[in-house]
Amino acid sequence: MMSNSLTVVGAGVIGLSCAWRAAEAGLRVTVLDPAPASGASWVAGGMLAPVTEAWPGEEALLELGEHAVRRWPSFAEELGAAAGQPAGLRTDGTLVAATGTGDRAELEALADFLARLGREVERLSGREMRRLEPALGPDVRGGLLVPGDLAVDNRQLLAALRAAAERAGVEIIQRAVRAVLDDGTRVTGVRTDDGDLEAGTVLVAAGAHSAALHPALEGLVRPVKGEILRIAHRPGAFPPPKRTVRALVDGRPVYLVPRDGGGLVVGATQTELGFDTEVTIGGVRDLLRDAERILPGIAEYALVESAAGLRPGSPDNLPLIGARGPDGLLVATGHHRNGMLLAPVTADAVLALLRGEAVPEPVRAADPSRAALAGPAGSAGFHPTRLARR
Ligand code: GLY
């Protein structure tokens, strides 16, 4: 064990998952966040989608994501029992839809790439897609069925994590952390808006804000803005799909993730504009236009919410999970588009590190001392996928 107390900076899905598991393992855990569970985790669509987020060159991320999606059912069960409320896991699977010829070629390329790696996905015609999800419109010309890509209601998940963490004795303090302090060798504490606090082990899980907290993290995480909409079925409108629907519409990606009670999260734009969380007219327009091409019935739905969050992007799109900098400093950040998916395995890995054990094999690719992080952020390349990224 590194020490018997843990200070977690950040109460998003990663910070709360790690805090809950560490407290259950017997550590005294404090979480610091000026606005718990309100950042990217609150805005997220909640896809647990390693296969439909896959991209050539990111095989380690695919492997990590597949390890993570297999871990999800047991994690959801453990969390539900610990919290006394459901974790929000949905197991209906994912459909990927294409409209024009170029979009279908793009999906073929994804299917071929996956087949080369030994992951077969089922190709469907437009008619077969509509048989599975009658809400799909006539512009959908074909696509893929990926039953293993799941989803979670991010807000149910956050509520369950907070409840489980608090039941396990985690103290959540609403305070901003400005820096992690050290004596040149090991961590000594954290500087908050309200004075310095001593700390034994510090876990930085502050998402897009992580890089500013210690010189050892400088330049390793950058904010990648994403805008989403929440829409809701109204009486008389065409029922929503059961599965997550991802689509390419004239080259633009869009996804629609079902929620209980007829809700859908429509996402997401992807832009790099620093720490900007304003929702733009253009973002809303693009999301609505593309979503309606895929599910024409949503024109009759209620528009309930628009929001923007900041994904924590890393130079190679893999997260940073492990030790970096002075003794006692752990990081769990840089999860980019996959924070929900990777939360359970991140918590497993952090727990292993706190116990002085090796992290599970697929998580080793996320070691924060890996070579790809040697240069400035972005230097290892930021691979824009047509399916996943605008
Ligand atoms: N994982 C979906 C997104 O980041 O938009």
Coordinates of N, CA and C in Angstrom, one line a residue, residues 58 222 224 270 272 314-315 317 336 378-384 389:
E58 N -5.2 2.4 -33.4 CA -5.6 2.5 -32.0 C -5.9 1.1 -31.4
R222 N -5.6 17.6 -22.8 CA -6.1 18.9 -23.4 C -7.6 18.8 -23.5
V224 N -11.2 18.7 -25.1 CA -11.8 18.5 -26.4 C -13.3 18.6 -26.2
Q270 N -17.3 17.7 -31.8 CA -15.9 17.6 -31.3 C -15.1 18.7 -31.8
E272 N -11.8 21.7 -30.6 CA -10.7 22.0 -29.7 C -10.6 23.5 -29.6
S314 N -5.8 12.9 -24.7 CA -4.3 12.7 -24.5 C -3.6 12.6 -25.8
P315 N -2.3 12.7 -25.9 CA -1.6 12.7 -27.2 C -1.9 11.5 -28.0
N317 N -4.6 9.3 -27.5 CA -6.0 8.8 -27.3 C -6.1 7.7 -26.3
H336 N -10.5 10.8 -22.6 CA -11.0 11.3 -23.9 C -12.5 10.9 -24.1
G378 N -0.4 16.1 -28.2 CA -0.9 16.1 -29.6 C 0.2 15.7 -30.5
S379 N 1.5 15.6 -30.0 CA 2.6 15.3 -31.0 C 2.5 13.8 -31.5
A380 N 1.9 12.9 -30.7 CA 1.8 11.5 -31.2 C 0.7 11.4 -32.2
G381 N 0.0 12.5 -32.5 CA -1.1 12.4 -33.5 C -2.4 12.2 -32.9
F382 N -3.4 13.0 -33.4 CA -4.8 12.9 -33.0 C -5.5 12.4 -34.2
H383 N -5.9 11.1 -34.1 CA -6.5 10.5 -35.3 C -8.0 10.7 -35.4
P384 N -8.4 11.6 -36.3 CA -9.8 11.8 -36.5 C -10.6 10.7 -37.2
R389 N -15.7 11.1 -34.9 CA -15.3 12.4 -34.6 C -15.6 13.4 -35.7

